[in-house]
Coordinates of C-alpha atoms and ligand atoms in Angstrom, one line a residue:
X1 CA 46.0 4.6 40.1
X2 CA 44.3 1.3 38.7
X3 CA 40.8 1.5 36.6
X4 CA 38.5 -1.2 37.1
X5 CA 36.1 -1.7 34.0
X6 CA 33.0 -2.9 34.3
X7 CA 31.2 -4.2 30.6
X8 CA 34.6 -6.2 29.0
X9 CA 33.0 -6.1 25.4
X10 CA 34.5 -4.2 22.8
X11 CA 34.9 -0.7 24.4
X12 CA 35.9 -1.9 27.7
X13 CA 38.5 -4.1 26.3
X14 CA 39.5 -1.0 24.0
X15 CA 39.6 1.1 27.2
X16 CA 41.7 -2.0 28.7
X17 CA 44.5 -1.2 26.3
X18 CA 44.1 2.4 25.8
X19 CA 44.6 2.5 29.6
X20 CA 48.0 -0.1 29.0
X21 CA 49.1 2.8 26.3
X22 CA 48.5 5.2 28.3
X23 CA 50.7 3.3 31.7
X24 CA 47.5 3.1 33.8
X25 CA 46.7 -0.4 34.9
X26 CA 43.3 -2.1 34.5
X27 CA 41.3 -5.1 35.9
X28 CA 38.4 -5.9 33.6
X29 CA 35.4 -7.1 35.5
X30 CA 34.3 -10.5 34.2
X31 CA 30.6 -11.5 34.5
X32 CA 30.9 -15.1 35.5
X33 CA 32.9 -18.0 35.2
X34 CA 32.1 -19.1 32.0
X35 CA 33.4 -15.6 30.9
X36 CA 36.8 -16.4 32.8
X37 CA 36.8 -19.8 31.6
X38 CA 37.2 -18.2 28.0
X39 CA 39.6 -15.3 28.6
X40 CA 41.7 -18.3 29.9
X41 CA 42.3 -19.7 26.3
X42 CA 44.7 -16.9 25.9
X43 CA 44.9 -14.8 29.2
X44 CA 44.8 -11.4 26.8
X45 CA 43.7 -8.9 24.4
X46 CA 45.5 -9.3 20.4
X47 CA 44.7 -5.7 19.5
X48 CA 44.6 -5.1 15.6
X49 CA 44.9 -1.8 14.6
X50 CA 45.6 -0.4 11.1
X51 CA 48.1 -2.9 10.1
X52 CA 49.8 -2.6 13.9
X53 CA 49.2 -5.8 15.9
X54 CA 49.6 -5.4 19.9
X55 CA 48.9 -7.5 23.1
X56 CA 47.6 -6.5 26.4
X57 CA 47.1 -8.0 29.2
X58 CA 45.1 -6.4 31.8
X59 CA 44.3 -8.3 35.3
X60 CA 40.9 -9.8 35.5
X61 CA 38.6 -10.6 37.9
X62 CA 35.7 -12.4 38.4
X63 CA 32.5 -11.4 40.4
X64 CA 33.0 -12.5 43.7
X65 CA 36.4 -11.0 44.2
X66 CA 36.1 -8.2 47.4
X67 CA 38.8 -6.0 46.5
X68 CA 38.1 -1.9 47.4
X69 CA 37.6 0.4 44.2
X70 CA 38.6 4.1 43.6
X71 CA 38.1 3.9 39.9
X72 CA 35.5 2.3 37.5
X73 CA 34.7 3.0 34.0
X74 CA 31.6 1.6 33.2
X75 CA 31.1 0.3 29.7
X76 CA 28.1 -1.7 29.9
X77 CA 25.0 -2.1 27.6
X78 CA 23.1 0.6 29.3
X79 CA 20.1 -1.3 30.6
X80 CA 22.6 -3.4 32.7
X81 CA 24.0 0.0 34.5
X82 CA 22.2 -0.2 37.2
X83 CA 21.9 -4.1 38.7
X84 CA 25.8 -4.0 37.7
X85 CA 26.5 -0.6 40.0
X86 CA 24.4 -2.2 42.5
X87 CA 26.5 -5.9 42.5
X88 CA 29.4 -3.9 42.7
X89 CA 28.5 -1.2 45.2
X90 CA 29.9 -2.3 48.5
X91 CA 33.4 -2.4 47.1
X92 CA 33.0 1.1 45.8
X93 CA 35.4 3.5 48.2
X94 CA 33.6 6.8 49.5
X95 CA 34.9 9.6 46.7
X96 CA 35.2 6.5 44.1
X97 CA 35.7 7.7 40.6
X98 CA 33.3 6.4 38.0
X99 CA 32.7 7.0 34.5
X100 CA 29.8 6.0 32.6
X101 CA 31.0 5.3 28.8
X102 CA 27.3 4.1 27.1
X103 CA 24.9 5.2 25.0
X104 CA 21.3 6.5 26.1
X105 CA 20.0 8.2 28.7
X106 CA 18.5 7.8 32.3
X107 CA 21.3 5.4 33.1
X108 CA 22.9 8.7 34.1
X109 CA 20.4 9.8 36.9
X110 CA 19.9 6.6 38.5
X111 CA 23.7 6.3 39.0
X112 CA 23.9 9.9 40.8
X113 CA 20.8 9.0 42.9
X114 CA 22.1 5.0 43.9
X115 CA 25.8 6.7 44.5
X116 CA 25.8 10.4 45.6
X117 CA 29.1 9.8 47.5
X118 CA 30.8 8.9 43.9
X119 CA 32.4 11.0 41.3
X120 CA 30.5 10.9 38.2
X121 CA 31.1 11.2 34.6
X122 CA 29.5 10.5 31.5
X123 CA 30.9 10.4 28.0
X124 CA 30.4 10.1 24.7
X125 CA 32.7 8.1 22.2
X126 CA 32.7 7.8 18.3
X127 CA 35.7 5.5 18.9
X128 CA 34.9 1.8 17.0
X129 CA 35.8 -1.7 17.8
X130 CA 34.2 -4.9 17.4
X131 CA 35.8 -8.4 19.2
X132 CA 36.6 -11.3 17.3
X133 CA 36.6 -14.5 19.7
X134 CA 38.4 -15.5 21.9
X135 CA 40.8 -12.9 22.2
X136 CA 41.1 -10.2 19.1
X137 CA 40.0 -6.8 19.4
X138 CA 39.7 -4.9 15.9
X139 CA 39.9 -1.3 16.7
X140 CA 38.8 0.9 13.5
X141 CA 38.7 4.1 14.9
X142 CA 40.1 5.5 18.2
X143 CA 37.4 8.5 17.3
X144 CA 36.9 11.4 19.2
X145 CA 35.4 11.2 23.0
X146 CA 33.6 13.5 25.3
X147 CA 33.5 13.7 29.2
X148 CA 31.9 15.6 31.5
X149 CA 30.9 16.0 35.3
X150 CA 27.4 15.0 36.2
X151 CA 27.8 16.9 39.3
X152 CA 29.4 20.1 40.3
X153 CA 31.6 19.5 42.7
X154 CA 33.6 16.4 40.4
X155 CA 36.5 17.8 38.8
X156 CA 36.6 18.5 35.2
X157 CA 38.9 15.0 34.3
X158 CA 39.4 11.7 36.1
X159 CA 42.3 10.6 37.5
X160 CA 44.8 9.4 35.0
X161 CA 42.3 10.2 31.7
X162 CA 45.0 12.8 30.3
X163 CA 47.5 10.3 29.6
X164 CA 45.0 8.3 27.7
X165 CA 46.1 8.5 23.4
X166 CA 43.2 9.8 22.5
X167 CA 41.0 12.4 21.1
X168 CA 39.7 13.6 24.5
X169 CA 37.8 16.8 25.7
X170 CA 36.4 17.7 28.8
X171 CA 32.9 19.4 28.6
X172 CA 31.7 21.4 31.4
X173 CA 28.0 20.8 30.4
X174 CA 28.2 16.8 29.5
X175 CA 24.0 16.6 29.0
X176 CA 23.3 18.6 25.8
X177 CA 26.5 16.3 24.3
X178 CA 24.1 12.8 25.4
X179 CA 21.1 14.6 23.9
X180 CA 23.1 15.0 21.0
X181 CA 24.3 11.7 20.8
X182 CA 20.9 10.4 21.9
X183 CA 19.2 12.4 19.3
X184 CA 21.6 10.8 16.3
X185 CA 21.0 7.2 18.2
X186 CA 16.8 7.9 17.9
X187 CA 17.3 8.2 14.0
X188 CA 19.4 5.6 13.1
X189 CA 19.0 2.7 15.7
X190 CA 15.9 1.8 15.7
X191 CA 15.0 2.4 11.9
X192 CA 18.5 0.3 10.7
X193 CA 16.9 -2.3 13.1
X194 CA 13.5 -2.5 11.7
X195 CA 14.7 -2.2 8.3
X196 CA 17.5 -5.1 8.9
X197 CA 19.9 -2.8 7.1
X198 CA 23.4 -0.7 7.2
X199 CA 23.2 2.9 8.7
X200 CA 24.2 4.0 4.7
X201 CA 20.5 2.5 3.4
X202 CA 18.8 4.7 5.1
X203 CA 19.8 7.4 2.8
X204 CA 18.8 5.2 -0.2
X205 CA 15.2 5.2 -0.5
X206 CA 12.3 7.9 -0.4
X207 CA 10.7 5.6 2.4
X208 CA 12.7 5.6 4.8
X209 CA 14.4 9.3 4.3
X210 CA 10.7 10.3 5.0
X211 CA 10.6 8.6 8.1
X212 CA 13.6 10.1 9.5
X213 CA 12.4 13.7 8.6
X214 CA 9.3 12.7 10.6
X215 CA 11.4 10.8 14.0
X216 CA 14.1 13.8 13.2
X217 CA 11.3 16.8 13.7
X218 CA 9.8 14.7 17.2
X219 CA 13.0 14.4 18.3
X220 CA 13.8 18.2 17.8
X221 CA 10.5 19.0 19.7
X222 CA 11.3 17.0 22.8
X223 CA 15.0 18.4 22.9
X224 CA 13.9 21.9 22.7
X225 CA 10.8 21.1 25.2
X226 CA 14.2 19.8 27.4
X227 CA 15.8 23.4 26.5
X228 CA 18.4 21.2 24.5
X229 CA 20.2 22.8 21.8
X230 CA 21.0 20.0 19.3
X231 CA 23.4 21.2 16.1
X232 CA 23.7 24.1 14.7
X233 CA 22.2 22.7 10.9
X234 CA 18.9 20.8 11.1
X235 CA 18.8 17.1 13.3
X236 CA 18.1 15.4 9.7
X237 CA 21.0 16.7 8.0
X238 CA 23.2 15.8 11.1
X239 CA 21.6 12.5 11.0
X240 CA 22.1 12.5 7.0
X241 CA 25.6 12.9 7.7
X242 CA 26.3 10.6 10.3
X243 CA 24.2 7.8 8.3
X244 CA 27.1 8.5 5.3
X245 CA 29.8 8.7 7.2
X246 CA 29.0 5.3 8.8
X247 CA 27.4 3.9 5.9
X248 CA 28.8 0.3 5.9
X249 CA 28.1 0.1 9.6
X250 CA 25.2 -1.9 11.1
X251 CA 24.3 -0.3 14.1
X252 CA 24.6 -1.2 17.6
X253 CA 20.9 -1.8 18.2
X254 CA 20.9 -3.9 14.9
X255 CA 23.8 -6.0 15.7
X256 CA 22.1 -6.7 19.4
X257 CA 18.9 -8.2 17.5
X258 CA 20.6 -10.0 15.0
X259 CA 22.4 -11.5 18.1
X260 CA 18.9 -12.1 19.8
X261 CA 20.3 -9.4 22.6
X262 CA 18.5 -7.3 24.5
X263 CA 18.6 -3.9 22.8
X264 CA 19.4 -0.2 24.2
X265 CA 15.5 0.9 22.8
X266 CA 14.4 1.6 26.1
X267 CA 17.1 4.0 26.9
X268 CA 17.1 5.6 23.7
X269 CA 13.8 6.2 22.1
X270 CA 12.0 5.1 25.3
X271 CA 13.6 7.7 27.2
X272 CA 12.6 9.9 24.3
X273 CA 9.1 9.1 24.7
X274 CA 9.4 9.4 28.4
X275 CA 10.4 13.2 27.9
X276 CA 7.9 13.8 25.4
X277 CA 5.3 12.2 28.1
X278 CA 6.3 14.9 30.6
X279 CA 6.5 17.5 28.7
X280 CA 2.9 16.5 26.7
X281 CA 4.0 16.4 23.0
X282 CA 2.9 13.9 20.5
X283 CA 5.6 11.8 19.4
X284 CA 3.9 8.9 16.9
X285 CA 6.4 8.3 14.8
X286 CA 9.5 7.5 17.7
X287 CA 6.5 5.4 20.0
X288 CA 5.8 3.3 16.8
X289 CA 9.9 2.9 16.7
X290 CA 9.9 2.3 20.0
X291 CA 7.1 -0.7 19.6
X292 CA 7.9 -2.2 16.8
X293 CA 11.1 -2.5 18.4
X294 CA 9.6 -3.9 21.2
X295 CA 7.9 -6.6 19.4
X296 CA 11.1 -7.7 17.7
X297 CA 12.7 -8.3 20.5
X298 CA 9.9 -10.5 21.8
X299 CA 9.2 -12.6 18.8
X300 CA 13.3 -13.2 19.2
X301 CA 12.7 -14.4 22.9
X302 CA 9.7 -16.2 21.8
X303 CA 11.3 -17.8 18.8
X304 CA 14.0 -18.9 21.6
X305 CA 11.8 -20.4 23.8
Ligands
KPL1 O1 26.2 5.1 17.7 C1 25.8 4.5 16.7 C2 25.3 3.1 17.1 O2 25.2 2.2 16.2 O3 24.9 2.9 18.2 C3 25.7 5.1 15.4 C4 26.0 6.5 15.4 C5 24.3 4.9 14.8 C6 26.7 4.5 14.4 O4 26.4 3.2 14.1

C-alpha cells in the first residue's frame, strides 16, 4: 500500500510523515520543477513537534512521471481540486482510493462526478502545521480528524488510515461534518481577512461581534434550508468558541491574502451564497463578505501587475 499526496504544503507534508509513523509509504506530488529543484536542498521533511525533532523522507515525484495510482490523498487549496484531479486522472487505477483533505465545499461533487469509478472520501482536520523553508514542518497540533464516504458503496476507512497516530473517526454521514466545518470557516475567514486580524479579535470589539451574529444567523438559514443540522448550542457561540480557542491564529484565508494567494472564498462563502441562491434566501451580509473579499484579492493582483 503506497499513498500518493497531491497539495505538498503543510498538511500534505504532515500527512507525508504521519503516513511514515504510521509504516505506510508516500510519494508527494510536486507541482513543477522549480518545486523539486527546492526539495533537493535537503531531499526531506525536519518535523518539529513539541520539543521532538524527526526526519522523513517520503519519495517525490514530479508532474510528468506515468506511474499507476491506487491511492491519493488530496490536500490541495480547494479551488485547485479539480484541474489537479484532472492532470492526474489517467494514472488513476479503476477502484483508486482518494481522499479529499480541504476545506470548503463543492470541490466534493465535482470530484464524484469527473471520477465515478473512484473511491471517495472527504474529511475534516483541526490538525495544525505551518512550513518553514526549505524543509521544516512545525506541527502544533495533530488535532482531531473526520472521514467519511461520499458514496455508498466506499467502505467506511481507506486502506491503511487505521494505522495512522491520530485522532481519527470514521463518520457514516461526512456532509453535515463539512457544513459544519464550512459553517465555522464562513464566520471567521472572511471577516479575520477583511479586518487584517487574528481569529481571537474578532471577539474584541462590539463591531465586529455584531457582524458575526448577523453572517452566523444567514449561515444557520441556508444550513437548515440544506436540512443541515449544525451544533447543538447556537452557530455564534460555536463560532465564539472556536475564535478563542484559536485566538493567536491568523486564518487560512488571511494568511493566503497576506501572501497575495488566491483564497478559498469561493468555496466557502461563495458556495454559501450559491445555496442560499437555490434555495431563495437573502444572505446580505455573507455576499458583502464574499465581495469585499473579492475585491481584495483583485487590488492584490492589480497591485502585482
Ligand atoms: O479552519 C480555520 C481556517 O483558518 O481555515 C479556522 C477554524 C478559522 C482556524 O483558523
Amino acid at each position: 500500500m503506497h499513498w500518493y499526496i497531491l497539495g505538498a504544503g503543510a498538511i500534505g507534508r504532515l500527512w507525508a510523515c504521519l503516513f511514515d509513523q504510521g509504516s505506510v509509504g508516500s510519494t508527494l506530488l510536486l507541482r513543477n520543477t522549480a518545486a523539486l529543484a527546492r526539495w533537493q536542498l535537503s531531499n526531506r521533511i525536519e518535523w518539529h513537534e513539541s520539543d521532538l525533532i524527526r526526519h522523513c523522507t517520503p519519495d517525490v515525484e514530479t508532474p510528468d512521471s506515468k506511474g499507476p495510482i491506487r491511492h491519493l490523498l488530496v490536500t490541495t487549496k480547494a479551488y485547485d481540486t479539480l484541474t489537479a484531479l484532472q492532470a492526474i486522472q489517467p494514472r488513476l487505477l479503476p477502484g483508486c482510493e482518494i481522499v479529499l483533505l480541504q476545506n470548503g465545499m463543492g470541490q466534493q461533487q465535482a470530484a464524484l462526478e469527473l471520477l465515478p469509478e473512484c473511491n471517495i472520501w472527504a474529511a475534516t482536520t483541526t490538525a495544525g502545521a505551518w512550513c518553514e523553508p526549505p524543509d521544516r514542518l512545525h506541527c502544533i497540533s495533530r488535532g482531531e480528524t473526520l472521514i467519511g464516504p461520499l458514496s455508498a458503496s466506499t467502505p467506511a476507512l481507506p486502506s491503511g488510515w487505521s494505522r495512522l497516530p491520530i485522532s481519527l473517526s470514521d463518520c457514516t454521514d461526512i456532509v453535515p461534518v463539512l457544513w459544519r466545518k464550512l459553517a465555522i470557516n464562513c464566520a471567521i475567514n472572511p471577516l479575520t481577512a477583511i479586518e487584517h486580524c487574528r481569529n481571537g479579535a474578532l471577539l474584541d470589539s462590539p463591531r465586529r461581534m455584531a457582524l458575526l451574529q448577523e453572517v452566523c444567523h444567514e449561515v444557520e438559514q441556508v444550513a437548515k434550508a440544506a436540512g443541515m443540522t449544525l451544533f447543538e448550542i447556537p452557530l455564534l457561540q460555536q463560532v465564539e468558541a472556536v475564535a478563542h480557542a484559536t485566538g493567536d491564529n491568523l486564518s487560512s484565508m488571511l494568511q493566503d491574502i497576506r501572501h497575495g494567494r488566491q483564497t478559498e472564498i469561493e468555496q466557502i462563502t461563495g458556495f454559501l451564497c450559491r445555496q442560499a441562491h437555490e434555495f431563495g434566501i437573502e444572505t446580505p451580509y455573507n455576499s458583502a463578505l464574499l465581495q469585499q473579499v473579492r475585491a481584495l484579492t483583485m487590488a492584490r493582483e492589480s497591485q502585482d501587475d
